[in-house]
Coordinates of C-alpha atoms and ligand atoms in Angstrom, one line a residue:
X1 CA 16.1 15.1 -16.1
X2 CA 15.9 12.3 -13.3
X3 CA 14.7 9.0 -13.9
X4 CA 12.9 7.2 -11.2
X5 CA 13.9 3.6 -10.8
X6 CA 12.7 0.6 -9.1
X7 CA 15.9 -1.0 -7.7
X8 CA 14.3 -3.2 -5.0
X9 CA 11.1 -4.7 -4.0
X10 CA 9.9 -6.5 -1.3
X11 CA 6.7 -7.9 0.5
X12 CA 5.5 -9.2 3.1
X13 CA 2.1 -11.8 3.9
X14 CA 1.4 -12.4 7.4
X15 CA 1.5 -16.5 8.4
X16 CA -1.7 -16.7 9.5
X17 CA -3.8 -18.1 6.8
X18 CA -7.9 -17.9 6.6
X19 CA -10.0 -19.5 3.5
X20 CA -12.9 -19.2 2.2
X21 CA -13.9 -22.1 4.0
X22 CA -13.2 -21.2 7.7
X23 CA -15.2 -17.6 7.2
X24 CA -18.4 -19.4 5.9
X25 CA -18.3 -20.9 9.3
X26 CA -18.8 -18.1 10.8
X27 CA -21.5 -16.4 8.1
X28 CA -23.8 -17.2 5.7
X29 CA -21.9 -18.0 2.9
X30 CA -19.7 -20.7 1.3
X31 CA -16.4 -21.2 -0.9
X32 CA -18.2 -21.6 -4.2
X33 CA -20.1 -18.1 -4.0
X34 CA -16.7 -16.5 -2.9
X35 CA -14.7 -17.9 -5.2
X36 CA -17.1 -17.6 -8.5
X37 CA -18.0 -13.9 -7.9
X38 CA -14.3 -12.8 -6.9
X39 CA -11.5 -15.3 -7.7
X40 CA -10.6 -15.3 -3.6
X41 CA -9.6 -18.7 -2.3
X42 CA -7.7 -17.1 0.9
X43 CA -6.1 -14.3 2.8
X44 CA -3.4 -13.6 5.1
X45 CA -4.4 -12.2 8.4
X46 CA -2.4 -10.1 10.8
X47 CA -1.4 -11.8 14.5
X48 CA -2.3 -9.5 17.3
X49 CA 1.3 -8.3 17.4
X50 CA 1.7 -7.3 13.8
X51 CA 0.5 -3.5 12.8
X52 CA 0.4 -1.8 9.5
X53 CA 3.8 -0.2 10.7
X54 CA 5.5 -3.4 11.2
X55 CA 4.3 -5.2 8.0
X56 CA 5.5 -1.9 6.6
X57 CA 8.8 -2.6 8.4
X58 CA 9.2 -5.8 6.7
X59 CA 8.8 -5.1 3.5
X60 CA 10.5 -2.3 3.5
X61 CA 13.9 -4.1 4.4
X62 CA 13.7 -6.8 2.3
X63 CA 13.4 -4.5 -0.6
X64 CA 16.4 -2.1 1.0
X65 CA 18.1 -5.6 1.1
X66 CA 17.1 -6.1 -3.2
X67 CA 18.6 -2.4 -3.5
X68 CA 21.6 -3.5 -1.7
X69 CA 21.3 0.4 -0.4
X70 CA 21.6 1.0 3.8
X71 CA 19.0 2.9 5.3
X72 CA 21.0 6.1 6.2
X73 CA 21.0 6.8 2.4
X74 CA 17.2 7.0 2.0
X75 CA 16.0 10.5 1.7
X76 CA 12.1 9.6 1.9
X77 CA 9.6 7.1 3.1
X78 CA 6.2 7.1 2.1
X79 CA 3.5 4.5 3.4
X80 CA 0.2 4.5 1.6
X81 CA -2.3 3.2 4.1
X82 CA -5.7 3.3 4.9
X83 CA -5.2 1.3 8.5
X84 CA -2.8 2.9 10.0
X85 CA -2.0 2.5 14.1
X86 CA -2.3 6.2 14.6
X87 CA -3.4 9.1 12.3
X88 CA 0.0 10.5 14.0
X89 CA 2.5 9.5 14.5
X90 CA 2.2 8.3 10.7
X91 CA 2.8 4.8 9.8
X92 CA 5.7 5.9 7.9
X93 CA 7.4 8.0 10.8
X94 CA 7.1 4.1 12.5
X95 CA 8.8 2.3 9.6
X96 CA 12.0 5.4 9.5
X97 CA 12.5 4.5 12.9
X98 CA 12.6 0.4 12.6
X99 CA 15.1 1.2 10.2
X100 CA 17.0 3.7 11.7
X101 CA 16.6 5.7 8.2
X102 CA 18.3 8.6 10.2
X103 CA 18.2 11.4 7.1
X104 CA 14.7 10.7 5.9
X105 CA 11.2 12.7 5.8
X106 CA 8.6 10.7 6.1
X107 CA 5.1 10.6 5.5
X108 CA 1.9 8.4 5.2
X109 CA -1.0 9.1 2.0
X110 CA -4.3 8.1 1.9
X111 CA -6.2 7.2 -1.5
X112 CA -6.8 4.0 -0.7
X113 CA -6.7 1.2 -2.9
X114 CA -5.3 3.9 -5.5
X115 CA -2.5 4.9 -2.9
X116 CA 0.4 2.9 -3.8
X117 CA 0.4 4.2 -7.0
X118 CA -0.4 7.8 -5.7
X119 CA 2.5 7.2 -3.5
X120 CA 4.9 6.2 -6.6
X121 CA 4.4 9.6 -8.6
X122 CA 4.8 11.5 -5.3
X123 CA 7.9 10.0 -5.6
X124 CA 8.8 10.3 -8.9
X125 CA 8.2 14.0 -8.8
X126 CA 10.4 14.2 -6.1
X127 CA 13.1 12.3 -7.7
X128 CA 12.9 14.1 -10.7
X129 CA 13.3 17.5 -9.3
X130 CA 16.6 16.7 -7.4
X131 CA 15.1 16.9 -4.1
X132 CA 15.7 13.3 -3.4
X133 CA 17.6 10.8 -4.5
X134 CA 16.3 7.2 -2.9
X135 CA 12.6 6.7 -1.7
X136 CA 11.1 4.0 -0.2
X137 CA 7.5 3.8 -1.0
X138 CA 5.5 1.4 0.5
X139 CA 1.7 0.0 0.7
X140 CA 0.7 -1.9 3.9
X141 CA -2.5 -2.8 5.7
X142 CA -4.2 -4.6 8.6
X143 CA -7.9 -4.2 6.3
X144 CA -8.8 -7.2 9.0
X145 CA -8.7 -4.7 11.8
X146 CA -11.4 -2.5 9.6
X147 CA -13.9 -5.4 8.9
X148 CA -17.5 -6.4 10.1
X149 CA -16.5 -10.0 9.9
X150 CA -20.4 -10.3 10.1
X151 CA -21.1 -8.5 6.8
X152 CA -20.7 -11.1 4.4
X153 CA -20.5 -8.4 1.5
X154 CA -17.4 -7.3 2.8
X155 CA -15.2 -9.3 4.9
X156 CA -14.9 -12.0 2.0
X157 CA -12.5 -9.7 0.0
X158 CA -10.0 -8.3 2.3
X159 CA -6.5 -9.1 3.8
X160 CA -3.5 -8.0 5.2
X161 CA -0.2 -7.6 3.6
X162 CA 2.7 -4.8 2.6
X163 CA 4.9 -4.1 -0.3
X164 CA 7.5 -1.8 -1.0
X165 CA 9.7 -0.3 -3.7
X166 CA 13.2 1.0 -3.7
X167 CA 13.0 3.8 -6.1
X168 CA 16.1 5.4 -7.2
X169 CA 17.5 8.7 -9.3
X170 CA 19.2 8.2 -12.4
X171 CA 19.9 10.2 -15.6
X172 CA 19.6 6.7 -17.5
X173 CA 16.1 6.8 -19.4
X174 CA 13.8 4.6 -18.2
X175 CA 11.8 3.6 -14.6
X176 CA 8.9 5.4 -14.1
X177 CA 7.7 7.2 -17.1
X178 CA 4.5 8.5 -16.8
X179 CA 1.6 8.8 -14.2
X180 CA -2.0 9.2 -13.7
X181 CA -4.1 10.0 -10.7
X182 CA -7.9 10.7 -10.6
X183 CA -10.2 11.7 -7.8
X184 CA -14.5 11.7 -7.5
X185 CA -15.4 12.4 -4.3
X186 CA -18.8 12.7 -5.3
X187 CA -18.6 8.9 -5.1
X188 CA -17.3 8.9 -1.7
X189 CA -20.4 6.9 -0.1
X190 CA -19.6 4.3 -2.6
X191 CA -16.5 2.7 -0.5
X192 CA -16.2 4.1 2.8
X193 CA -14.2 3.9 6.1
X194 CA -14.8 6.3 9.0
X195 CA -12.2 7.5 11.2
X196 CA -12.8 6.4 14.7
X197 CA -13.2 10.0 15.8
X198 CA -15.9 10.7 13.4
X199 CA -18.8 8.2 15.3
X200 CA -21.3 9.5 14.4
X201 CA -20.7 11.4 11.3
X202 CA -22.8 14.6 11.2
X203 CA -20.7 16.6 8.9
X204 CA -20.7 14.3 6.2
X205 CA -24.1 13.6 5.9
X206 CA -26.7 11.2 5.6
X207 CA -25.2 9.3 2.4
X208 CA -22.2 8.6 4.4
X209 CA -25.0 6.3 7.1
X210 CA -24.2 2.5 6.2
X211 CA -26.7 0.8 3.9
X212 CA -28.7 -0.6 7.2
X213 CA -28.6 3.2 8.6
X214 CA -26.7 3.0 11.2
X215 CA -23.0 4.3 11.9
X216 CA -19.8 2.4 12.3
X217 CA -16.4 2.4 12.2
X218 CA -16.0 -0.7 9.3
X219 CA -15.7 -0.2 5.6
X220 CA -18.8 -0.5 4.1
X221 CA -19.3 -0.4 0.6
X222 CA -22.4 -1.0 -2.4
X223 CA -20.4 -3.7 -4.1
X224 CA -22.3 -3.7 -7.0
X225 CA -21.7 0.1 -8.0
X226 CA -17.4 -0.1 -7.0
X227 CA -17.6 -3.1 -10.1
X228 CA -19.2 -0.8 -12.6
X229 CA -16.7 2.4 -12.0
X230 CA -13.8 0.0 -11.5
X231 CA -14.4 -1.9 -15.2
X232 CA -15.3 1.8 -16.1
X233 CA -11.7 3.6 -14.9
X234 CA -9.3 1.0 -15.3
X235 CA -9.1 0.9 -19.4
X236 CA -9.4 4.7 -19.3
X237 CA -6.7 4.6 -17.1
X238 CA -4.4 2.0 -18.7
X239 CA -4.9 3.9 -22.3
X240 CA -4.6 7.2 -20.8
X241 CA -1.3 6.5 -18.7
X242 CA 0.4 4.5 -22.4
X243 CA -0.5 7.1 -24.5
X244 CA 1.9 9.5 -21.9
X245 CA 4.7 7.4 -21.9
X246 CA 4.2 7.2 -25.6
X247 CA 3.3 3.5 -25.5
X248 CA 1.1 1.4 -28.3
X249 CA -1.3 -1.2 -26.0
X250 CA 0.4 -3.8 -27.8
X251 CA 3.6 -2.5 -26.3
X252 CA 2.5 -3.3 -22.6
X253 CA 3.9 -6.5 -21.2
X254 CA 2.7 -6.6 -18.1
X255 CA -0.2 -5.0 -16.4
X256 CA -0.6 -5.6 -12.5
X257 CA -3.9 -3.6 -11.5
X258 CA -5.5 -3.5 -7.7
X259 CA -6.4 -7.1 -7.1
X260 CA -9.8 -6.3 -5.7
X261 CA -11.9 -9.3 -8.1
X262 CA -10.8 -11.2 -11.0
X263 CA -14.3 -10.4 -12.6
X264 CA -13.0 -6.6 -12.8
X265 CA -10.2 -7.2 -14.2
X266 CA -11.6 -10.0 -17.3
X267 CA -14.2 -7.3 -17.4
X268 CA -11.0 -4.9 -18.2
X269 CA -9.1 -7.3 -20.5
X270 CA -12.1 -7.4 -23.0
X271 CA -13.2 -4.1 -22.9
X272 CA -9.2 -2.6 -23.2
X273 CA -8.4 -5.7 -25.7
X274 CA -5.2 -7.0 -23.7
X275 CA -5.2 -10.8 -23.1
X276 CA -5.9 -11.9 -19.2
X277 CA -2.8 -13.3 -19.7
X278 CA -0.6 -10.2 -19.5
X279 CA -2.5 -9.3 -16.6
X280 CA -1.0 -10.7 -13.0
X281 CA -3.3 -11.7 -10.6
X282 CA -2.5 -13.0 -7.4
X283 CA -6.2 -12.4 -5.2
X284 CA -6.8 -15.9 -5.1
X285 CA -4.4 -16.5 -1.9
X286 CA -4.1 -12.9 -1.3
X287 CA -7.3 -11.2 -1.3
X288 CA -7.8 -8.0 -1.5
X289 CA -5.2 -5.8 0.8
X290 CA -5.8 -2.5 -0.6
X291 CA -3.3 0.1 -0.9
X292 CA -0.4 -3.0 -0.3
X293 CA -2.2 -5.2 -2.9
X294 CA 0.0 -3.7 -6.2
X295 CA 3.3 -3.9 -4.9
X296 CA 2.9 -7.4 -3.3
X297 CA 1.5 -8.7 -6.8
X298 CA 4.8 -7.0 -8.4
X299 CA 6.9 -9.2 -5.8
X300 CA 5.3 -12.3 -6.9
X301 CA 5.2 -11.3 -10.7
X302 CA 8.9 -10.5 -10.4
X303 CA 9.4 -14.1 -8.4
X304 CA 7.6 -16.0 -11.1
X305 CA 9.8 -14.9 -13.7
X306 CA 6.9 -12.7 -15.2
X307 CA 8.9 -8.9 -15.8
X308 CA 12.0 -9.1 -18.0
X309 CA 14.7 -6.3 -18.6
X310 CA 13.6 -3.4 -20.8
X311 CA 9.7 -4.6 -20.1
X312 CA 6.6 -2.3 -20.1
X313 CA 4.5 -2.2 -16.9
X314 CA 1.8 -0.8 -16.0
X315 CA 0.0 -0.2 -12.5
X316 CA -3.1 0.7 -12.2
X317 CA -5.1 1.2 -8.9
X318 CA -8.6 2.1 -8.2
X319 CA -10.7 2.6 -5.0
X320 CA -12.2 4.5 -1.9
X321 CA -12.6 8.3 -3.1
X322 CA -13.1 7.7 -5.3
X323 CA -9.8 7.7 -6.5
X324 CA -7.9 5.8 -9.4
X325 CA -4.2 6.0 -11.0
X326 CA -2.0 4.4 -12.9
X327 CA 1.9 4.3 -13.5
X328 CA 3.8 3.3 -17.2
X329 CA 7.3 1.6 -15.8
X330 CA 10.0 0.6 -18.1
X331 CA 11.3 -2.2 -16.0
X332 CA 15.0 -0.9 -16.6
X333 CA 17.8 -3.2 -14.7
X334 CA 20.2 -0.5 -13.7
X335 CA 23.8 -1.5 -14.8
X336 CA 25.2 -0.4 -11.5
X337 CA 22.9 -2.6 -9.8
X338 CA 24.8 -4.9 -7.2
X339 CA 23.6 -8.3 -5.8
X340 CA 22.5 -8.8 -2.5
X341 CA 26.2 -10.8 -0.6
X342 CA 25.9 -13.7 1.4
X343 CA 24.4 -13.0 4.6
X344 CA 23.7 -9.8 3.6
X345 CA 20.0 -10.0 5.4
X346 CA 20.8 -11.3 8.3
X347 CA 23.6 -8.3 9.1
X348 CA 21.1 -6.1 8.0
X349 CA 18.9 -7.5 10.6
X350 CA 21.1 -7.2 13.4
X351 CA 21.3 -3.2 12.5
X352 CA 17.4 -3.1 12.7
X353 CA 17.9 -4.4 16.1
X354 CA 20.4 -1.7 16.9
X355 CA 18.0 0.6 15.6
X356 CA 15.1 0.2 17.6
X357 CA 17.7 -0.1 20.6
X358 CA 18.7 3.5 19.6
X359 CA 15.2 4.4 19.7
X360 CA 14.5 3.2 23.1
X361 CA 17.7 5.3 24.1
X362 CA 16.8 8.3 22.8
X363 CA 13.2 8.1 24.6
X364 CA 15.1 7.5 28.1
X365 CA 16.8 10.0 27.5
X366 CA 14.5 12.3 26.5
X367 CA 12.6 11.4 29.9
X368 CA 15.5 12.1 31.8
X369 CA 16.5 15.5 30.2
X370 CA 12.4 16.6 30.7
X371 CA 12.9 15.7 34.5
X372 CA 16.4 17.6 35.1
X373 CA 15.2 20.6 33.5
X374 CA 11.8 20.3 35.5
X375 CA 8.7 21.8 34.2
X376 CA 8.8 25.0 32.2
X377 CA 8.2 28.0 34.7
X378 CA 5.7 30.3 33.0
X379 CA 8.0 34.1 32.5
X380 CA 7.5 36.0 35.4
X381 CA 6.7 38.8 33.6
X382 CA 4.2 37.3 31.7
X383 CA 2.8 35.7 35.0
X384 CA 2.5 39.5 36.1
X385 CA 0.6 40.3 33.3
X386 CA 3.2 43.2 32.7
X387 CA 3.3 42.4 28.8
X388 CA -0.7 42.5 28.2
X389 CA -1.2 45.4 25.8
Ligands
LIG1 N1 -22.0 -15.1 0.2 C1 -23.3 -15.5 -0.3 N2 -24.1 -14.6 -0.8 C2 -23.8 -13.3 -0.8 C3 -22.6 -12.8 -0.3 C4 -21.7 -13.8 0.2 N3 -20.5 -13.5 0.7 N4 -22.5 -11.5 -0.4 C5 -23.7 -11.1 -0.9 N5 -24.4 -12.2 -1.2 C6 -25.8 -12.3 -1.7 C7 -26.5 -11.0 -1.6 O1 -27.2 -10.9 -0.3 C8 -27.5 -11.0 -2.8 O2 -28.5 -11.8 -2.4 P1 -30.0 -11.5 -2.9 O3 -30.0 -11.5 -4.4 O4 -30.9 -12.6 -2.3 O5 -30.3 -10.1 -2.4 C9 -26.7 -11.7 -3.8 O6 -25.6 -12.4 -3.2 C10 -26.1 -10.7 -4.8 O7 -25.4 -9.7 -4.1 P2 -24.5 -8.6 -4.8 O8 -23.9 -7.7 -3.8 O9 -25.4 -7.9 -5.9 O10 -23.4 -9.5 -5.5 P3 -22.4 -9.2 -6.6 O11 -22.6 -10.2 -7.7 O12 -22.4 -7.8 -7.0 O13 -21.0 -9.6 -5.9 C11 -19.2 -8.4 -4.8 C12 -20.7 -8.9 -4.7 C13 -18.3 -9.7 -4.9 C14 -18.8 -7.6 -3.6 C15 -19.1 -7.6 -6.1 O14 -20.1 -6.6 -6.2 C16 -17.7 -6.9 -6.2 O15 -16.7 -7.6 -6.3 N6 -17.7 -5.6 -6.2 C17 -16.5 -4.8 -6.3 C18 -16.0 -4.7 -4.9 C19 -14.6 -4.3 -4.9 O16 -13.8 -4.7 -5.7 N7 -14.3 -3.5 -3.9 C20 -13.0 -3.1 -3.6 C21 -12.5 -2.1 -4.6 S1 -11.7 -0.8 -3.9 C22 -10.9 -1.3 -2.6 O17 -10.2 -2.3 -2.7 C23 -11.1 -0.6 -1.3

């Protein structure tokens, strides 16, 4: 049996910050309403340059920098996204090239706010069957990109962001112990974000319209309805995914849920009967960056000092689906696990550099093989129609 281990993390937060106070200039609302009903103070917005694949990118390698592991020994990238540049090439094909992770498969996953997590167990089972042996999984999104910053309901919540985890193989118990993942897709309408090719949306039906009738290509979302499932799922979820890894609640340490609202989450604490205070919340200057929100909150746990050795974690994400899952992690601190050495990241820098060189290369050089070869020349038999049956 293979354990799954988290040997690195990373995140990244894009500089540009926007509060509470600079969006209720622009719409009908105000810092006090924002912050009461949600526990949002600010978010970080994405410059025109930045993408989900290059916040990816940068979370990714400080976390490959944690591991103290070089990209040619990852076997598998993962990106859960919900904003990605392109629907292909995927996000995560973007992020194996920055790196020049030359030997591994790579893929993007959608469950939304639920994704990371999704992402984890995906894997976790890999990892445990053999079939890999380090994985980088990784949420990151540009939710900005996805707003109407004229529909107050929404574009209070969201930000942009990435985080990543090193996960790696080990027959030592402990890491990722047990998983959940859930899925209603009856409640699809709830939280929704069509794809740009889908304007309009005939084959999903009326339900998918926004709530003013009309189509677009924003998230929209009845608020009101994502509370109650949320404060509905993410107990269920958090008992469901202990009593797998043969946990007692009071053995939980840490729990770092989707930070979508800090009313969900008190909403959670009381129903479930852990204290707020072994939840961690970081929305307040983060806001809510979906499928990236988990793992940066486990950066900043980790950074504040708030996961020991041999601690119980658990994630737990819910969302756009609908979809929720969560993860029981014993926060195991590999023996084998080496320090990052003095200018360590800044070496490691230089050979992302390299990397995207190489990349450029290998596309000037694909042009100039295309033009030698010239245009494929249909087979003349073919042409002559000699092979038609
Ligand atoms: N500022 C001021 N007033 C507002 C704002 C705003 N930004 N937004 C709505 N209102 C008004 C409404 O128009 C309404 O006014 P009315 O009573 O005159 O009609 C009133 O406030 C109440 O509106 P509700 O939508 O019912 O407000 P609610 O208390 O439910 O709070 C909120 C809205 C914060 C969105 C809440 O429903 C919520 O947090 N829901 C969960 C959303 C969530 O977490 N989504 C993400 C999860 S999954 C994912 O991350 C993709």
């Amino acid at each position: 049996m293979k354990y799954a281990h988290i040997i690195g993390w990373g995140h990244y937060l894009p500089k540009q910050i926007l509060t509470n106070d600079e969006i209720a200039s622009e719409v009908d609302t105000n810092h006090e309403w924002i912050f009461t009903r949600t526990g949002i103070s600010s978010r970080r917005i994405a410059d025109k340059s930045e993408t989900a694949a290059t916040l990816a990118f940068e979370a990714a390698a400080r976390a490959l920098t944690r591991a103290n592991i070089h990209p040619s020994e990852v076997d598998l990238i993962i990106v859960a996204t919900s904003t990605p540049e392109y629907i292909f090439p995927s996000t995560a094909s973007q992020v194996q090239s920055y790196l020049g992770a030359e030997n591994a498969g790579a893929f993007d996953l959608s469950a939304a706010c639920s994704g990371f997590v999704y992402a984890l167990d995906m894997a976790t089972q890999a990892i445990g069957t053999g079939s890999v042996r380090n994985a980088i999984v990784i949420g990151a999104e540009v939710m900005s990109r996805v707003l109407d910053w004229k529909d107050r309901g929404t574009c209070i919540l969201f930000g942009d962001g990435a985080g990543a985890v090193v996960l790696q193989g080990s027959s030592i118990p402990g890491g990722v112990l047990a998983s959940t993942m859930h899925a209603d897709g009856s409640g699809g309408n709830l939280l929704s974000l069509p794809a740009v090719y889908h304007n309009p949306i005939p084959a999903l039906g009326e339900e998918f319209l926004s709530q003013n009738g009309t189509t677009k290509n924003t998230i929209d979302m009845q608020g009101r309805q994502v509370f109650r499932f949320a404060s509905r799922v993410v107990p269920e979820s958090i008992m469901e995914v202990a009593e797998k890894a043969n946990w007692n609640l009071d053995e939980i340490d840490l729990v770092v849920p989707h930070q979508a609202n800090v009313r969900i989450i008190e909403s959670v604490s009381k129903k479930i009967g852990i204290p707020m205070s072994k939840f961690f919340m970081n929305v307040n200057h983060a806001g809510n960056t979906s499928a990236a929100s988990i793992p940066i909150a486990l950066c900043e746990a980790v950074d504040a000092g708030r996961l020991r050795p041999n601690d119980n974690v658990v994630f737990v994400g819910f969302g756009g689906g609908l979809t929720w899952s969560a993860a029981a992690v014993n926060w195991l601190v590999l023996p084998s696990e080496k320090q990052p050495r003095f200018l360590d990241h800044e070496w490691r820098r230089m050979r992302y550099v390299f990397a995207r060189q190489r990349a450029k290369l290998r596309q000037w050089s694909r042009q100039i093989g295309a033009r030698l070869a010239g245009s494929p020349t249909p087979d003349a038999s073919l042409k002559d129609g000699k092979n038609k049956k």
